[in-house]
CSV table of C-alpha atoms and ligand atoms in Angstrom, one decimal:
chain,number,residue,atom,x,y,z
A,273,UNK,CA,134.4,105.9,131.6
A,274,UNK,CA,131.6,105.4,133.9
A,275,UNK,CA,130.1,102.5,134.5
A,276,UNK,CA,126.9,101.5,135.6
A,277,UNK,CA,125.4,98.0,136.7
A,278,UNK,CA,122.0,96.8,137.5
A,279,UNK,CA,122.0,93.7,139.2
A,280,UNK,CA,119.6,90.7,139.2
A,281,UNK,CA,116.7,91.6,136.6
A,282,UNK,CA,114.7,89.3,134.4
A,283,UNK,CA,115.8,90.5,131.4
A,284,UNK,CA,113.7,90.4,128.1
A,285,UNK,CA,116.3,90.5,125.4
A,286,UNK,CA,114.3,91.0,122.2
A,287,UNK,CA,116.8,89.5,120.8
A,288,UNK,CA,116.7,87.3,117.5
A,289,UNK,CA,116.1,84.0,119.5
A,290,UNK,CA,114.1,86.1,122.1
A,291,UNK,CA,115.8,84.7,125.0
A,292,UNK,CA,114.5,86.0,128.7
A,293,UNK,CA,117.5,85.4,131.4
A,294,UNK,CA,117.8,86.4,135.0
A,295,UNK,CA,121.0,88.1,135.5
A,296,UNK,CA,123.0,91.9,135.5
A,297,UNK,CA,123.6,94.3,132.7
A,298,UNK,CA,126.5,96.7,132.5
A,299,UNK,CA,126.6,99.6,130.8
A,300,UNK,CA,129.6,101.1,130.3
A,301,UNK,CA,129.5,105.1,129.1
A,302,UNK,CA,126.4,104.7,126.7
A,303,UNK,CA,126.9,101.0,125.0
A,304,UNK,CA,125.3,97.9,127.0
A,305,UNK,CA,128.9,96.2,127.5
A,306,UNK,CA,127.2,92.7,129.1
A,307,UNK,CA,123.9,91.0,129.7
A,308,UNK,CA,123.5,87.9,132.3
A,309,UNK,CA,125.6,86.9,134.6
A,310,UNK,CA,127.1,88.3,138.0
A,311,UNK,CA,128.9,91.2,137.4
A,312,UNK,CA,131.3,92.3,140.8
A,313,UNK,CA,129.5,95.6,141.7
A,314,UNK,CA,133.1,97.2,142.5
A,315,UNK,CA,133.6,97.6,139.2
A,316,UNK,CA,130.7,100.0,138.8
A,317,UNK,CA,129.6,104.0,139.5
A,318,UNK,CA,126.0,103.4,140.2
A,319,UNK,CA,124.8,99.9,140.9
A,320,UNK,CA,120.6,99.7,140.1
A,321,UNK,CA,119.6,96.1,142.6
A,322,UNK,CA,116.8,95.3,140.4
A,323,UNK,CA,116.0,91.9,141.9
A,324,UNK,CA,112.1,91.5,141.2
A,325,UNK,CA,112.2,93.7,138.9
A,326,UNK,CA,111.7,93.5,134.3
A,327,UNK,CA,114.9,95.0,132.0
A,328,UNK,CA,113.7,95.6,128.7
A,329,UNK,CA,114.8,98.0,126.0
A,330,UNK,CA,112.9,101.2,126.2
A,331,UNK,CA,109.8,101.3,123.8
A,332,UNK,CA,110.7,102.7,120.2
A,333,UNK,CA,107.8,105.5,118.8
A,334,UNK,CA,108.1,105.6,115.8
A,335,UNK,CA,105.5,108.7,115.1
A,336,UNK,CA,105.0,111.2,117.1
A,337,UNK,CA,103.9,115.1,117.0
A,338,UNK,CA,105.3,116.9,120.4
A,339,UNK,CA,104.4,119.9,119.4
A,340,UNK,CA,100.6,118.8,119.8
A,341,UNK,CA,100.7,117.7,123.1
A,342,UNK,CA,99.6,121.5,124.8
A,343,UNK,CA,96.4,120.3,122.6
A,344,UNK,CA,95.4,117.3,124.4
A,345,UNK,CA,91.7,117.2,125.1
A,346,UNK,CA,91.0,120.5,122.4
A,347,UNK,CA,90.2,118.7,119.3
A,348,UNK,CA,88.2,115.5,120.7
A,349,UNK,CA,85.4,113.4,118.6
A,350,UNK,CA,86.2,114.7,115.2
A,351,UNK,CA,87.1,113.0,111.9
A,352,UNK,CA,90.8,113.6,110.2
A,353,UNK,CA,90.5,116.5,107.9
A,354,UNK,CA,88.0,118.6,110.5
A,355,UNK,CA,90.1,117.7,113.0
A,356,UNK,CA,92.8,119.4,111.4
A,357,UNK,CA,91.5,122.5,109.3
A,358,UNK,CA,89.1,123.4,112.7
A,359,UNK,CA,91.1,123.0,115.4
A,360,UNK,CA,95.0,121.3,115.2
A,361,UNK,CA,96.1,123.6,112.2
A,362,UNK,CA,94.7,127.0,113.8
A,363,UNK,CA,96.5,125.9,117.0
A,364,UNK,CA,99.8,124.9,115.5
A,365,UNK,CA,99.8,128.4,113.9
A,366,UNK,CA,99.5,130.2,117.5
A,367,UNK,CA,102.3,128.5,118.8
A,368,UNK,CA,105.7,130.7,119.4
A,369,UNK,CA,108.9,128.9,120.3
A,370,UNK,CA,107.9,129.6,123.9
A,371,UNK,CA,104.6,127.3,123.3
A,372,UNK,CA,106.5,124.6,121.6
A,373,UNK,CA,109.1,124.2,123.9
A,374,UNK,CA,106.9,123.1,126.9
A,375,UNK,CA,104.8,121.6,124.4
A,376,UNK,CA,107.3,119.0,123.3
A,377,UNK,CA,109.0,118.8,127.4
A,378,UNK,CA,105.5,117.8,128.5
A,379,UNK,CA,105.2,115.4,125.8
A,380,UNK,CA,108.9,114.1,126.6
A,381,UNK,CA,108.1,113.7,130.2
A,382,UNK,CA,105.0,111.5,129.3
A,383,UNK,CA,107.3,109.8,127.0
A,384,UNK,CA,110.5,109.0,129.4
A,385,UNK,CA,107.7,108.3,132.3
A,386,UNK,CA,106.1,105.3,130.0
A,387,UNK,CA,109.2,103.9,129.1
A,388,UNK,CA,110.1,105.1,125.3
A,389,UNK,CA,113.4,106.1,125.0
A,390,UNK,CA,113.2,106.6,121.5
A,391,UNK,CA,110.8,108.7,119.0
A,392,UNK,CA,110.2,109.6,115.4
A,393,UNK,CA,109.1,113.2,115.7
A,394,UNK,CA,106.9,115.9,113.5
A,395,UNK,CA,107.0,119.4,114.5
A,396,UNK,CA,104.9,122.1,113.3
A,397,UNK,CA,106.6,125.2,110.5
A,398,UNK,CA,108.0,127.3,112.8
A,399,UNK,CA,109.6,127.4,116.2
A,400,UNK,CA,111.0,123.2,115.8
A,401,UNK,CA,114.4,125.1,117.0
A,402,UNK,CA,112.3,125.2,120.8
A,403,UNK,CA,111.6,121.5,120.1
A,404,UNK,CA,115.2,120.5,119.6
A,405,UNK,CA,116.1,122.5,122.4
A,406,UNK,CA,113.2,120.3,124.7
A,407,UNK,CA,114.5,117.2,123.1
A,408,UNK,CA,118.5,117.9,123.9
A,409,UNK,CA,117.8,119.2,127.1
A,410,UNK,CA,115.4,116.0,128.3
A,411,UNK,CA,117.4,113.2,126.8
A,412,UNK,CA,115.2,111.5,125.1
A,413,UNK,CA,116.4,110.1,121.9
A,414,UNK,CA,114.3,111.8,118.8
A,415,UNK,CA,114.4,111.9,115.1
A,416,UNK,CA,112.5,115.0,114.2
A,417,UNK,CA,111.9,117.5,111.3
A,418,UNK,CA,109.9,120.5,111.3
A,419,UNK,CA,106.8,119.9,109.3
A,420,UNK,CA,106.6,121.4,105.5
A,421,UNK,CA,103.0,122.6,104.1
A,422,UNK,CA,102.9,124.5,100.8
A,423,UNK,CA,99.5,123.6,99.2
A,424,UNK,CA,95.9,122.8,100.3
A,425,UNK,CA,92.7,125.2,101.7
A,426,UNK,CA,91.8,126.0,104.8
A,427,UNK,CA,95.3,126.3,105.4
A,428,UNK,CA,96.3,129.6,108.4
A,429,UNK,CA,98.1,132.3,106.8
A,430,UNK,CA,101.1,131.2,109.6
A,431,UNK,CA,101.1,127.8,108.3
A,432,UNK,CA,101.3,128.8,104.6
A,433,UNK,CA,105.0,128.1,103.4
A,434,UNK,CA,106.6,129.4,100.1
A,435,UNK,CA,107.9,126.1,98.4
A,436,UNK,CA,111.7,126.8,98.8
A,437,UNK,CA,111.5,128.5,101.7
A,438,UNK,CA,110.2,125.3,103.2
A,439,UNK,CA,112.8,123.8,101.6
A,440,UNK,CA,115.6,125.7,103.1
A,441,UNK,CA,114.2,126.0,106.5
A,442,UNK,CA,114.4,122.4,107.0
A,443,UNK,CA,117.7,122.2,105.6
A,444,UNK,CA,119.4,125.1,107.7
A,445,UNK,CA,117.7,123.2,110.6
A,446,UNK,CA,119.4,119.3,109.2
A,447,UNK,CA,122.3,121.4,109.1
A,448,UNK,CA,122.3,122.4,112.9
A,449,UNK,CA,120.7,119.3,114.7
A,450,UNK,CA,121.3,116.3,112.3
A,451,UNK,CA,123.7,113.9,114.4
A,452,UNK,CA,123.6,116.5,117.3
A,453,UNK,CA,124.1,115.2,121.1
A,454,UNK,CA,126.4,112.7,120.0
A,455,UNK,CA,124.3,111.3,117.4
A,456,UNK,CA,121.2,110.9,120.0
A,457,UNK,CA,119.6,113.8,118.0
A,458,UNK,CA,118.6,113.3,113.8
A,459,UNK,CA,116.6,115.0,111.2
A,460,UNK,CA,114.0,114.0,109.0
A,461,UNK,CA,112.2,115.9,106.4
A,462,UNK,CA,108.7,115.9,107.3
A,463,UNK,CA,106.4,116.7,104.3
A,464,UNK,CA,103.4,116.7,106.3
A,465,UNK,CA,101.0,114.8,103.8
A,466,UNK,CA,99.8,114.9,99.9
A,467,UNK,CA,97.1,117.3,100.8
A,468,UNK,CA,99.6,119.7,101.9
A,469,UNK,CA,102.2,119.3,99.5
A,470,UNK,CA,103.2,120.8,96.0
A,471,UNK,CA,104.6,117.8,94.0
A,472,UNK,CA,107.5,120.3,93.5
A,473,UNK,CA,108.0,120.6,97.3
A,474,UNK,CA,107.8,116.3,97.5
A,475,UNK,CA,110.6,116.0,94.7
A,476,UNK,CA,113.1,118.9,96.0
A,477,UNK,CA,112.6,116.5,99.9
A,478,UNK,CA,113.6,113.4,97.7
A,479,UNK,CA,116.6,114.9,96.1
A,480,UNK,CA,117.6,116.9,99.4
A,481,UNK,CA,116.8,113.3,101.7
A,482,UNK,CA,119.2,111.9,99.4
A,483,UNK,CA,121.6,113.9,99.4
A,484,UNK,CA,122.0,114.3,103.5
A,485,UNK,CA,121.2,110.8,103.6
A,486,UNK,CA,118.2,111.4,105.8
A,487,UNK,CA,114.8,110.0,106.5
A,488,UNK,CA,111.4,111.3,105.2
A,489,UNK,CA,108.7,110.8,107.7
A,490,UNK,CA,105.0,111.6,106.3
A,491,UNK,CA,101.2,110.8,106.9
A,492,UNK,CA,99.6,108.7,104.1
A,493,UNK,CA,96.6,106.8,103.5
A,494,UNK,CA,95.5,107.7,107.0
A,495,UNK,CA,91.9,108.7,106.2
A,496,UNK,CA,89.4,108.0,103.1
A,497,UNK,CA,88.3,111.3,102.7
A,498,UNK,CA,92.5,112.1,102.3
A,499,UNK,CA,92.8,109.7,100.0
A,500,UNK,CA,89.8,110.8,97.8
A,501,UNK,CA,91.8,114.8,97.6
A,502,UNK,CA,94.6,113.1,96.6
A,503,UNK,CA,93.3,111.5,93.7
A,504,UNK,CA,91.0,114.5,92.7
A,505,UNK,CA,94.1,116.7,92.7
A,506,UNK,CA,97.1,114.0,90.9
A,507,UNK,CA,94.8,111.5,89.3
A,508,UNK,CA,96.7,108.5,91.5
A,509,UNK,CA,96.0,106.8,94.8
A,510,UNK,CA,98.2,108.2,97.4
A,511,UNK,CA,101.2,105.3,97.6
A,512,UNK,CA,101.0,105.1,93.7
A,513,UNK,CA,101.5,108.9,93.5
A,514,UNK,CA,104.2,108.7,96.2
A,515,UNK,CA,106.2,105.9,93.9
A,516,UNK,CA,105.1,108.1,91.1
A,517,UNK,CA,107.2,110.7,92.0
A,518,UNK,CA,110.4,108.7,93.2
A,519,UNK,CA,109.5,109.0,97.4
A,520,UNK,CA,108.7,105.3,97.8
A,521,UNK,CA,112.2,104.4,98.8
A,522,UNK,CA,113.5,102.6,101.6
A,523,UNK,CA,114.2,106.2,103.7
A,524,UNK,CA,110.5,106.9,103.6
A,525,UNK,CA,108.3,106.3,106.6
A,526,UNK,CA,104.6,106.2,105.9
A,527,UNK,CA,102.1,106.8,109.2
A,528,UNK,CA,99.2,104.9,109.1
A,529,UNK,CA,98.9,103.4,105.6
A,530,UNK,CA,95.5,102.4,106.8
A,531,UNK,CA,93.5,102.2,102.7
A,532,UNK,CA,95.8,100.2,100.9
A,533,UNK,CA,95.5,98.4,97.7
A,534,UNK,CA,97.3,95.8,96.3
A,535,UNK,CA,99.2,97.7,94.6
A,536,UNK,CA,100.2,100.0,97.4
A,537,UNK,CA,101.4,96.7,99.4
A,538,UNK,CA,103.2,95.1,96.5
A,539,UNK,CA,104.8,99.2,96.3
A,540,UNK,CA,105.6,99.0,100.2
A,541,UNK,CA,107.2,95.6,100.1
A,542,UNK,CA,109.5,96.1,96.8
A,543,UNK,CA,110.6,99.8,97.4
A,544,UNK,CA,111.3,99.1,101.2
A,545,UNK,CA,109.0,101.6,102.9
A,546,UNK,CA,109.0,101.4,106.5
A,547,UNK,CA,104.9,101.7,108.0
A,548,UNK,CA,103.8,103.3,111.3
A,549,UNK,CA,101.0,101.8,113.0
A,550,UNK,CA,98.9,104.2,115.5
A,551,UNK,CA,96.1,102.5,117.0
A,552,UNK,CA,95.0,104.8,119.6
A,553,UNK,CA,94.8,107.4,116.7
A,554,UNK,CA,93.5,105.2,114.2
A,555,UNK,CA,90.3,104.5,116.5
A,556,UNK,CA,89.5,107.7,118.2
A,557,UNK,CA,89.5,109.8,114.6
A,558,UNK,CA,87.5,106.9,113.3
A,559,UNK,CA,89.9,106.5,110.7
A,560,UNK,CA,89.8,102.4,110.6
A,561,UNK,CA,91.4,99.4,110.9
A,562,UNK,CA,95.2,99.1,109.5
A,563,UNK,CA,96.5,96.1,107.4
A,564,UNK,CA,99.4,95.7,110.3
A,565,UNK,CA,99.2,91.6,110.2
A,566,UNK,CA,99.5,91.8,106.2
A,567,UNK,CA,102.5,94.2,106.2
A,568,UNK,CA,103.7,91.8,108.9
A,569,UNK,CA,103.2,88.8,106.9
A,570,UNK,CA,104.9,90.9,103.6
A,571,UNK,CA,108.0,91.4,105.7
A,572,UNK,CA,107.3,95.5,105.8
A,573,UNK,CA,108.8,96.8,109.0
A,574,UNK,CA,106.2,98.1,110.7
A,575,UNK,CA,106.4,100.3,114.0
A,576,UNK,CA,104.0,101.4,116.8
A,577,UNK,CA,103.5,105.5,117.7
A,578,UNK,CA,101.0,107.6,119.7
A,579,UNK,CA,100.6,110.4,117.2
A,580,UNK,CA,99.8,113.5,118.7
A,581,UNK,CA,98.1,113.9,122.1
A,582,UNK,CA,95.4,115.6,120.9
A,583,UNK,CA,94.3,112.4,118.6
A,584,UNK,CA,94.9,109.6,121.6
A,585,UNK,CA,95.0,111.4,123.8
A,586,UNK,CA,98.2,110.0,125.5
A,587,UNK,CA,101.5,109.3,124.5
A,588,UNK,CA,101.5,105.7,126.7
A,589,UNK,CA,102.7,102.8,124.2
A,590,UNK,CA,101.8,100.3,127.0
A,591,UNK,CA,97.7,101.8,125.5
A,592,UNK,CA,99.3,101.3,122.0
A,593,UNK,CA,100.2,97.7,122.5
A,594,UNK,CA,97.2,96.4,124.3
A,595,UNK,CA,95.3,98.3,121.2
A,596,UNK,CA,97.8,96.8,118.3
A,597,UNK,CA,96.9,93.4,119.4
A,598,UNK,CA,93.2,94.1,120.4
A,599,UNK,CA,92.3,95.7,117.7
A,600,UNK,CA,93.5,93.0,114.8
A,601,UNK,CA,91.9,90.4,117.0
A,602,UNK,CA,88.3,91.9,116.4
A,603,UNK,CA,89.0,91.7,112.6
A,604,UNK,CA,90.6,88.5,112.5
A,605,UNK,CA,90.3,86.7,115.3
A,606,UNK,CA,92.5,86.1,118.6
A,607,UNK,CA,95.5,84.4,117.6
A,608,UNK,CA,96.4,87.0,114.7
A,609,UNK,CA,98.6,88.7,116.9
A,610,UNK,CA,100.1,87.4,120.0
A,611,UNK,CA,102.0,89.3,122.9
A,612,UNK,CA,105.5,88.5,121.9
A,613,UNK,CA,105.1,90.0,118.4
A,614,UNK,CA,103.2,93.0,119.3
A,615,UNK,CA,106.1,93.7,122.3
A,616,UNK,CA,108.7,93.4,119.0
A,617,UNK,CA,106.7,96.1,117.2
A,618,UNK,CA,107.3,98.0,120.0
A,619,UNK,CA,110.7,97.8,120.3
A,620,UNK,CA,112.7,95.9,117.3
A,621,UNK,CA,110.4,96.6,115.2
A,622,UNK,CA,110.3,100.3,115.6
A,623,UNK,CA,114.2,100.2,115.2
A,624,UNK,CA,113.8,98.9,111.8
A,625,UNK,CA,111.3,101.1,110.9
A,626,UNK,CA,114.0,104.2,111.8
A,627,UNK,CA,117.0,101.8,109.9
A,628,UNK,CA,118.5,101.8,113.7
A,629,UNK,CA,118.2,97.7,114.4
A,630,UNK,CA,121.8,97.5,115.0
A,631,UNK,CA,121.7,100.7,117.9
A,632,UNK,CA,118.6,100.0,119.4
A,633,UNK,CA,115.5,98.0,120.1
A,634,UNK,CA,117.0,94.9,122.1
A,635,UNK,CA,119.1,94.2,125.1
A,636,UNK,CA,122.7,92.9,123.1
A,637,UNK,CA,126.1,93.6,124.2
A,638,UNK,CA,127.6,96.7,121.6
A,639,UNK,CA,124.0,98.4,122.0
A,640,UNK,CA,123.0,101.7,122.9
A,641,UNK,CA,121.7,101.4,126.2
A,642,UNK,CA,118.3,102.7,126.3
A,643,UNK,CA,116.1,100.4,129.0
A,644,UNK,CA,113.7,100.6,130.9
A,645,UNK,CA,113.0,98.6,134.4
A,646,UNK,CA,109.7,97.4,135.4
A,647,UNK,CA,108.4,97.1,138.8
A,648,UNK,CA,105.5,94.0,138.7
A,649,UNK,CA,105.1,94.0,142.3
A,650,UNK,CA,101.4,94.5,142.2
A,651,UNK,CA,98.0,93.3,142.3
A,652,UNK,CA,97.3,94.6,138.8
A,653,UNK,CA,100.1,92.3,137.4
A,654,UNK,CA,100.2,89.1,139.4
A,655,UNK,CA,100.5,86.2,139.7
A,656,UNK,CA,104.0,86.2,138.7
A,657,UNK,CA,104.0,82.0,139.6
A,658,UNK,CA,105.5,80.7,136.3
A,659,UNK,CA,104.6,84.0,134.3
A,660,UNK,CA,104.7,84.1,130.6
A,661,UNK,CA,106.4,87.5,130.5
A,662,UNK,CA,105.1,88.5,127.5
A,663,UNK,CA,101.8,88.3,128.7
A,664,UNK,CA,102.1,90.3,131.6
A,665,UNK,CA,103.9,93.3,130.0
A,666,UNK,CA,101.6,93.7,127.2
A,667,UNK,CA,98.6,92.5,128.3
A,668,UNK,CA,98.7,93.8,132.3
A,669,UNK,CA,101.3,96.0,133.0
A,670,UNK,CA,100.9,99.7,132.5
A,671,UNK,CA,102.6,102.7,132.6
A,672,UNK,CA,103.0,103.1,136.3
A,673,UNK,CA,104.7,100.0,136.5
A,674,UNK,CA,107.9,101.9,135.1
A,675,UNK,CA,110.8,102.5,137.3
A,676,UNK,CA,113.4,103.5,135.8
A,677,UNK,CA,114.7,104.6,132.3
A,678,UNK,CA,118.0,104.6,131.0
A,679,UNK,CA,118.8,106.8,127.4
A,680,UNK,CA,122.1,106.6,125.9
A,681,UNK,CA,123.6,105.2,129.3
A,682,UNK,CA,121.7,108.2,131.0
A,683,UNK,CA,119.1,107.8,133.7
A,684,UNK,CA,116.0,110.1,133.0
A,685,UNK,CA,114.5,108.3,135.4
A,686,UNK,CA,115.1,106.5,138.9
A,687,UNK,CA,112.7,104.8,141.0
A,688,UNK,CA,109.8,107.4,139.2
A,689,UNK,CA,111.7,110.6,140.0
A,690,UNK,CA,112.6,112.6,136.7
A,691,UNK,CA,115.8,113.6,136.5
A,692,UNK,CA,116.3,115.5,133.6
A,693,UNK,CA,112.9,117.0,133.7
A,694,UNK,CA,111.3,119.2,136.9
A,695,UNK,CA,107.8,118.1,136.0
A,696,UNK,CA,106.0,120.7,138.4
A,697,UNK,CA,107.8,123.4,136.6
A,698,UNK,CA,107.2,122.1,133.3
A,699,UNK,CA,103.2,121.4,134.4
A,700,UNK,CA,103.1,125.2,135.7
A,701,UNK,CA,104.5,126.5,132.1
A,702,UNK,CA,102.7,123.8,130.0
A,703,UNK,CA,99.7,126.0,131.1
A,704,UNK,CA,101.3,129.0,131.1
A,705,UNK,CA,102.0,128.8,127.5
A,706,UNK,CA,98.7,127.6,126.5
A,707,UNK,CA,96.7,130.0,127.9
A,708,UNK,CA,98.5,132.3,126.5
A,709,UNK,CA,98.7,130.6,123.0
A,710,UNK,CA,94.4,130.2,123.3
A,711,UNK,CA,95.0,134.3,123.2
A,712,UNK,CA,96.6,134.4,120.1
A,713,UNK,CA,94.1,132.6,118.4
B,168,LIG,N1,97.6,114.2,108.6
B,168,LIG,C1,98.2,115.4,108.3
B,168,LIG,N2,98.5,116.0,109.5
B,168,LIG,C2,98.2,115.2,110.5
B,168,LIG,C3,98.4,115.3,111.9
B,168,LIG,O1,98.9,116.3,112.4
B,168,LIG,N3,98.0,114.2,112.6
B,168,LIG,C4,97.4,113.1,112.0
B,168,LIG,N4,97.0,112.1,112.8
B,168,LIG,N5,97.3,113.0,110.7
B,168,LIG,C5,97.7,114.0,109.9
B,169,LIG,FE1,100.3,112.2,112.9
């Protein structure tokens, strides 16, 4: 067994009472064995002195697109549906599994570097093999699914999928990665939304996500002019048509959910749909301003995610936070949202959204140890006299503040050195790849 110990942190539970105590953690293999206390270092491997320094558990993304982050900065001030049919959708169907590999590794090192030790993934229709590869290889824990597209125009020939052949792509790949890495690794079917989808293609992922007893992870009610397609082509409002058709269940996870009516909350609440917030996304395609304190108040988990890189364009949820909260104060006014609740999005929250609440998401003895360590020794973040910690990790800390990061008992990171990743390498082949995708196109 090996053991590992880090001694003397302020450590932010997130846990139901959301106690804060100065003390050690020990992990022992991958499971947080005890929190608080002294802990005699000789019983450890590695001992982590972290007097000074902030435990918390790592940040829980709960969507994500890896395979989008070689596009950062190549599909800037555009609205949802031109951002995809003019730039993402030809780029996604250049990529080979070369392009997608050190797609998703640069997005994981952005990831691990911020502190989330945990994502819900979308990959594009071919090559998500590469992005399993990136995501076993790095560490990072990931739910992911290659994306399934059957339907809609404007669509590239490469991204144009035969109904069962979709179908049985994603399964063969369930069938290889689900529960990989000792369970660090899942699958999710990943319809990618109506627009895209045959209804036949959205019934045969219900019956398949029941039967493997996976998630569904889709885009819905993201964008107006998405919503108006969808009722053109099915006659229903997005959520409506998704109940419709037997999706709304509690293994689907919606991103966005941003035009909702009443009846698509009441559908959310009683069918136990989980909700992925994306702020950073949310503002920078213009889509608008998501219902987040209202799913809050209706009990509907709801998550925080960066989306893709080239819709953010970073994958930092310390930005994510600081936008949840900011954002909903605008609208409603400051205390809507306050720091404690938007750091349990971020963390608990995302858990529930995924169904993992008992695994991850909090600092408790029997959990997975996925943490992070802050370093607030800095201008940026002081005064640290009688600090409401809350405060000063979502409102002034920021990504450069993490230290170290700790997945399933691993450490990816140690005092800011990757250790799973060589980031020069992977920065040399992130462009590599690119300029040789921008070839292809
Ligand atoms: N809707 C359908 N596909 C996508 C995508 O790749 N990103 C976002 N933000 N919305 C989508
Ligand atoms: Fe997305």
């Amino acid at each position: 067994m090996t053991k590992t110990l880090i001694r003397n942190a302020v450590i932010m539970t997130m846990n139901a009472k959301g106690e804060i105590i100065q003390g050690d953690v020990l992990v022992e293999n991958n499971r947080i064995a005890s929190v608080g206390g002294s802990v005699p270092s000789v019983q450890a491997d590695t001992v982590i002195d972290a007097n000074g320094k902030v435990l918390l558990p790592g940040f829980v993304q709960t969507h994500i697109h890896l395979c989008q982050t070689l596009f950062r900065g190549r599909a800037d001030d555009l609205e949802l549906i031109d951002w995809l049919r003019q730039r993402i959708w030809p780029l996604e169907a250049a990529h080979n599994a070369d392009s997608v590999y050190y797609s998703a590794m640069l997005g994981i090192g952005e990831l691990l570097r911020s502190g989330t030790t945990t994502i819900l993934d979308m990959e594009t229709v071919h090559h998500t093999e590469s992005a399993f590869q990136a995501i076993q290889e790095s560490g990072i824990r990931a739910i992911s699914g290659k994306v399934m597209m059957d339907h809609g125009t404007e669509v590239p020939a490469p991204l144009q999928e035969k109904t069962a052949k979709s179908l049985e792509d994603s399964v063969q790949l369930l069938e290889k990665w689900n529960g990989a890495a000792d369970g660090r690794i899942q699958y999710a079917f990943c319809p990618r939304f109506v627009v895209s989808c045959t209804e036949e293609l959205l019934t045969g992922v219900r019956d398949l996500s029941e039967q493997y007893n996976v998630r569904v992870h889709t885009h819905a009610s993201e964008n107006q002019d998405e919503i108006a397609i969808v009722e053109s082509e099915r006659g229903l409002r997005n959520v409506i048509y998704l109940d419709r058709i037997g999706l709304a269940r509690p293994n689907l996870i919606l991103a966005h959910s941003i035009w909702l009516d009443e009846e698509e909350r009441r559908i959310i609440r009683e069918r136990g749909v989980k909700v992925t917030h994306c702020p950073g996304s949310n503002l920078k395609l213009a889509s608008g301003v998501a219902q987040v304190p209202e799913l809050l108040r209706d009990g509907v988990p709801v998550g925080i995610g960066a989306d893709g890189a080239p819709c953010n364009n970073n994958l930092d949820m310390f930005q994510e936070m600081r936008l949840t909260a900011f954002m909903q104060k605008v609208k409603h006014g400051p205390t809507v949202m306050d720091a404690r609740t938007v750091l349990r999005m971020a963390t608990m929250g995302g858990a529930e959204v995924l169904g993992m609440e008992k695994e991850i998401g909090s600092v408790e003895v029997g959990k997975l140890a996925d943490l992070q360590l802050l370093d607030l020794e800095d201008f940026h973040v002081y005064p640290s006299f009688d600090a409401d910690w809350y405060s000063r990790v979502v409102y002034a800390a920021t990504r450069g503040d993490v230290d170290t990061v700790m997945v399933d008992g691993r450490i990816v990171m140690r005092g800011r050195m990757m250790t799973t990743i060589d980031k020069s390498y992977v920065l040399r082949e992130a462009d590599r790849t690119l300029r040789n995708l921008l070839s292809r196109l």
